[in-house]
Tab-separated table of N, CA and C in Angstrom:
chain	number	residue	atom	x	y	z
A	1	UNK	N	-172.793	84.407	96.986
A	1	UNK	CA	-174.145	84.082	96.573
A	1	UNK	C	-174.112	83.477	95.171
A	2	UNK	N	-174.836	82.416	94.982
A	2	UNK	CA	-174.848	81.694	93.716
A	2	UNK	C	-175.803	82.376	92.738
A	3	UNK	N	-175.347	82.535	91.498
A	3	UNK	CA	-176.227	83.132	90.498
A	3	UNK	C	-177.378	82.184	90.180
A	4	UNK	N	-178.461	82.755	89.674
A	4	UNK	CA	-179.640	81.942	89.345
A	4	UNK	C	-179.310	80.923	88.261
A	5	UNK	N	-178.545	81.327	87.239
A	5	UNK	CA	-178.187	80.409	86.149
A	5	UNK	C	-177.397	79.227	86.690
A	6	UNK	N	-176.450	79.501	87.571
A	6	UNK	CA	-175.645	78.423	88.134
A	6	UNK	C	-176.506	77.512	88.997
A	7	UNK	N	-177.416	78.091	89.757
A	7	UNK	CA	-178.318	77.309	90.591
A	7	UNK	C	-179.183	76.387	89.744
A	8	UNK	N	-179.680	76.900	88.614
A	8	UNK	CA	-180.517	76.091	87.737
A	8	UNK	C	-179.714	74.950	87.115
A	9	UNK	N	-178.440	75.181	86.809
A	9	UNK	CA	-177.604	74.138	86.227
A	9	UNK	C	-177.402	72.995	87.205
A	10	UNK	N	-177.365	73.299	88.482
A	10	UNK	CA	-177.106	72.277	89.478
A	10	UNK	C	-178.334	71.439	89.795
A	11	UNK	N	-179.505	71.923	89.448
A	11	UNK	CA	-180.720	71.148	89.685
A	11	UNK	C	-180.771	69.972	88.730
A	12	UNK	N	-181.321	68.902	89.205
A	12	UNK	CA	-181.463	67.706	88.383
A	12	UNK	C	-182.537	67.943	87.328
A	13	UNK	N	-182.213	67.630	86.086
A	13	UNK	CA	-183.180	67.785	85.000
A	13	UNK	C	-184.316	66.794	85.199
A	14	UNK	N	-185.562	67.192	84.891
A	14	UNK	CA	-186.698	66.278	85.063
A	14	UNK	C	-186.542	64.987	84.266
A	15	UNK	N	-185.838	65.059	83.145
A	15	UNK	CA	-185.691	63.886	82.281
A	15	UNK	C	-184.451	63.069	82.617
A	16	UNK	N	-183.676	63.518	83.590
A	16	UNK	CA	-182.458	62.797	83.951
A	16	UNK	C	-182.818	61.397	84.433
A	17	UNK	N	-182.127	60.401	83.933
A	17	UNK	CA	-182.394	59.027	84.325
A	17	UNK	C	-183.297	58.284	83.364
A	18	UNK	N	-183.846	58.981	82.384
A	18	UNK	CA	-184.698	58.339	81.381
A	18	UNK	C	-183.817	57.778	80.271
A	19	UNK	N	-184.122	56.552	79.856
A	19	UNK	CA	-183.425	55.932	78.732
A	19	UNK	C	-184.373	55.872	77.542
A	20	UNK	N	-183.884	56.358	76.400
A	20	UNK	CA	-184.682	56.404	75.180
A	20	UNK	C	-184.042	55.509	74.131
A	21	UNK	N	-184.861	54.688	73.496
A	21	UNK	CA	-184.433	53.925	72.323
A	21	UNK	C	-184.954	54.673	71.111
A	22	UNK	N	-184.048	55.067	70.238
A	22	UNK	CA	-184.387	55.832	69.043
A	22	UNK	C	-184.183	54.943	67.823
A	23	UNK	N	-185.278	54.584	67.167
A	23	UNK	CA	-185.228	53.709	65.993
A	23	UNK	C	-185.546	54.534	64.756
A	24	UNK	N	-184.534	54.741	63.930
A	24	UNK	CA	-184.687	55.526	62.700
A	24	UNK	C	-183.595	55.081	61.738
A	25	UNK	N	-183.951	54.917	60.464
A	25	UNK	CA	-182.958	54.469	59.494
A	25	UNK	C	-182.065	55.601	58.995
A	26	UNK	N	-182.337	56.824	59.411
A	26	UNK	CA	-181.526	57.968	59.007
A	26	UNK	C	-180.618	58.397	60.160
A	27	UNK	N	-179.325	58.274	59.966
A	27	UNK	CA	-178.370	58.689	61.005
A	27	UNK	C	-178.440	60.199	61.233
A	28	UNK	N	-178.755	60.962	60.174
A	28	UNK	CA	-178.891	62.415	60.327
A	28	UNK	C	-180.058	62.755	61.251
A	29	UNK	N	-181.211	62.124	61.038
A	29	UNK	CA	-182.365	62.367	61.918
A	29	UNK	C	-182.072	61.890	63.341
A	30	UNK	N	-181.340	60.793	63.452
A	30	UNK	CA	-180.960	60.319	64.784
A	30	UNK	C	-180.141	61.383	65.516
A	31	UNK	N	-179.184	61.964	64.807
A	31	UNK	CA	-178.319	62.977	65.422
A	31	UNK	C	-179.122	64.203	65.850
A	32	UNK	N	-180.032	64.649	64.987
A	32	UNK	CA	-180.868	65.811	65.318
A	32	UNK	C	-181.752	65.502	66.523
A	33	UNK	N	-182.384	64.334	66.506
A	33	UNK	CA	-183.271	63.952	67.608
A	33	UNK	C	-182.493	63.816	68.907
A	34	UNK	N	-181.301	63.241	68.842
A	34	UNK	CA	-180.486	63.102	70.045
A	34	UNK	C	-180.128	64.473	70.613
A	35	UNK	N	-179.808	65.421	69.751
A	35	UNK	CA	-179.493	66.774	70.211
A	35	UNK	C	-180.683	67.394	70.938
A	36	UNK	N	-181.879	67.216	70.391
A	36	UNK	CA	-183.093	67.742	71.026
A	36	UNK	C	-183.316	67.063	72.380
A	37	UNK	N	-183.160	65.743	72.416
A	37	UNK	CA	-183.351	65.007	73.669
A	37	UNK	C	-182.340	65.448	74.722
A	38	UNK	N	-181.091	65.616	74.317
A	38	UNK	CA	-180.065	66.058	75.261
A	38	UNK	C	-180.370	67.457	75.782
A	39	UNK	N	-180.942	68.302	74.927
A	39	UNK	CA	-181.345	69.633	75.362
A	39	UNK	C	-182.434	69.588	76.422
A	40	UNK	N	-183.207	68.505	76.419
A	40	UNK	CA	-184.264	68.308	77.418
A	40	UNK	C	-183.746	67.586	78.658
A	41	UNK	N	-182.458	67.284	78.676
A	41	UNK	CA	-181.872	66.646	79.843
A	41	UNK	C	-181.747	65.142	79.757
A	42	UNK	N	-182.110	64.563	78.627
A	42	UNK	CA	-182.015	63.108	78.460
A	42	UNK	C	-180.620	62.776	77.953
A	43	UNK	N	-179.894	62.014	78.738
A	43	UNK	CA	-178.511	61.686	78.381
A	43	UNK	C	-178.366	60.265	77.837
A	44	UNK	N	-179.279	59.379	78.183
A	44	UNK	CA	-179.171	57.975	77.768
A	44	UNK	C	-180.036	57.745	76.533
A	45	UNK	N	-179.398	57.808	75.368
A	45	UNK	CA	-180.093	57.581	74.107
A	45	UNK	C	-179.408	56.420	73.401
A	46	UNK	N	-180.172	55.369	73.150
A	46	UNK	CA	-179.668	54.219	72.395
A	46	UNK	C	-180.204	54.363	70.979
A	47	UNK	N	-179.304	54.471	70.009
A	47	UNK	CA	-179.724	54.666	68.620
A	47	UNK	C	-179.595	53.355	67.855
A	48	UNK	N	-180.604	53.068	67.039
A	48	UNK	CA	-180.595	51.844	66.234
A	48	UNK	C	-181.286	52.120	64.907
A	49	UNK	N	-180.793	51.456	63.856
A	49	UNK	CA	-181.401	51.581	62.528
A	49	UNK	C	-182.155	50.321	62.132
A	50	UNK	N	-181.858	49.212	62.778
A	50	UNK	CA	-182.432	47.910	62.418
A	50	UNK	C	-183.540	47.528	63.404
A	51	UNK	N	-184.781	47.358	62.921
A	51	UNK	CA	-185.888	47.009	63.819
A	51	UNK	C	-185.662	45.710	64.594
A	52	UNK	N	-185.054	44.713	63.972
A	52	UNK	CA	-184.792	43.445	64.672
A	52	UNK	C	-183.828	43.655	65.828
A	53	UNK	N	-182.810	44.440	65.590
A	53	UNK	CA	-181.841	44.734	66.652
A	53	UNK	C	-182.505	45.572	67.756
A	54	UNK	N	-183.416	46.456	67.372
A	54	UNK	CA	-184.133	47.262	68.370
A	54	UNK	C	-184.928	46.363	69.318
A	55	UNK	N	-185.541	45.316	68.775
A	55	UNK	CA	-186.264	44.367	69.632
A	55	UNK	C	-185.310	43.664	70.588
A	56	UNK	N	-184.122	43.304	70.101
A	56	UNK	CA	-183.113	42.698	70.973
A	56	UNK	C	-182.730	43.660	72.096
A	57	UNK	N	-182.558	44.927	71.751
A	57	UNK	CA	-182.200	45.934	72.754
A	57	UNK	C	-183.285	46.023	73.820
A	58	UNK	N	-184.547	45.986	73.396
A	58	UNK	CA	-185.649	46.049	74.365
A	58	UNK	C	-185.651	44.851	75.303
A	59	UNK	N	-185.202	43.706	74.805
A	59	UNK	CA	-185.119	42.509	75.652
A	59	UNK	C	-183.944	42.591	76.627
A	60	UNK	N	-182.884	43.312	76.234
A	60	UNK	CA	-181.636	43.330	77.002
A	60	UNK	C	-181.502	44.522	77.950
A	61	UNK	N	-182.242	45.592	77.708
A	61	UNK	CA	-182.068	46.833	78.470
A	61	UNK	C	-183.407	47.334	79.006
A	62	UNK	N	-183.316	48.107	80.061
A	62	UNK	CA	-184.492	48.806	80.567
A	62	UNK	C	-184.601	50.103	79.777
A	63	UNK	N	-185.691	50.245	79.036
A	63	UNK	CA	-185.916	51.422	78.201
A	63	UNK	C	-187.228	52.065	78.639
A	64	UNK	N	-187.200	53.370	78.849
A	64	UNK	CA	-188.389	54.089	79.302
A	64	UNK	C	-189.254	54.580	78.144
A	65	UNK	N	-188.610	54.986	77.050
A	65	UNK	CA	-189.321	55.567	75.911
A	65	UNK	C	-188.728	55.006	74.630
A	66	UNK	N	-189.603	54.681	73.676
A	66	UNK	CA	-189.152	54.253	72.348
A	66	UNK	C	-189.692	55.263	71.336
A	67	UNK	N	-188.787	55.849	70.566
A	67	UNK	CA	-189.167	56.753	69.483
A	67	UNK	C	-188.894	56.039	68.170
A	68	UNK	N	-189.925	55.943	67.330
A	68	UNK	CA	-189.818	55.194	66.076
A	68	UNK	C	-190.199	56.104	64.922
A	69	UNK	N	-189.370	56.107	63.902
A	69	UNK	CA	-189.700	56.832	62.682
A	69	UNK	C	-190.768	56.039	61.944
A	70	UNK	N	-191.781	56.732	61.480
A	70	UNK	CA	-192.865	56.067	60.763
A	70	UNK	C	-193.138	56.838	59.482
A	71	UNK	N	-193.112	56.127	58.387
A	71	UNK	CA	-193.412	56.769	57.097
A	71	UNK	C	-194.678	56.216	56.547
């Protein structure tokens, strides 16, 4: 009989398959945010510090969510 924890690990995470573009000029904040996203089951995180390059990424890739640092 499979334990409940093991059964839950085998289920597909609700966020699996989502691609996130993370635009932030701080690599430290990027790392923290990526850790949080991965904890939610998001594995595809594209990190960028340059807004112009982020626009290029949006033209070149299918992105579901864009997270932008705003000051």
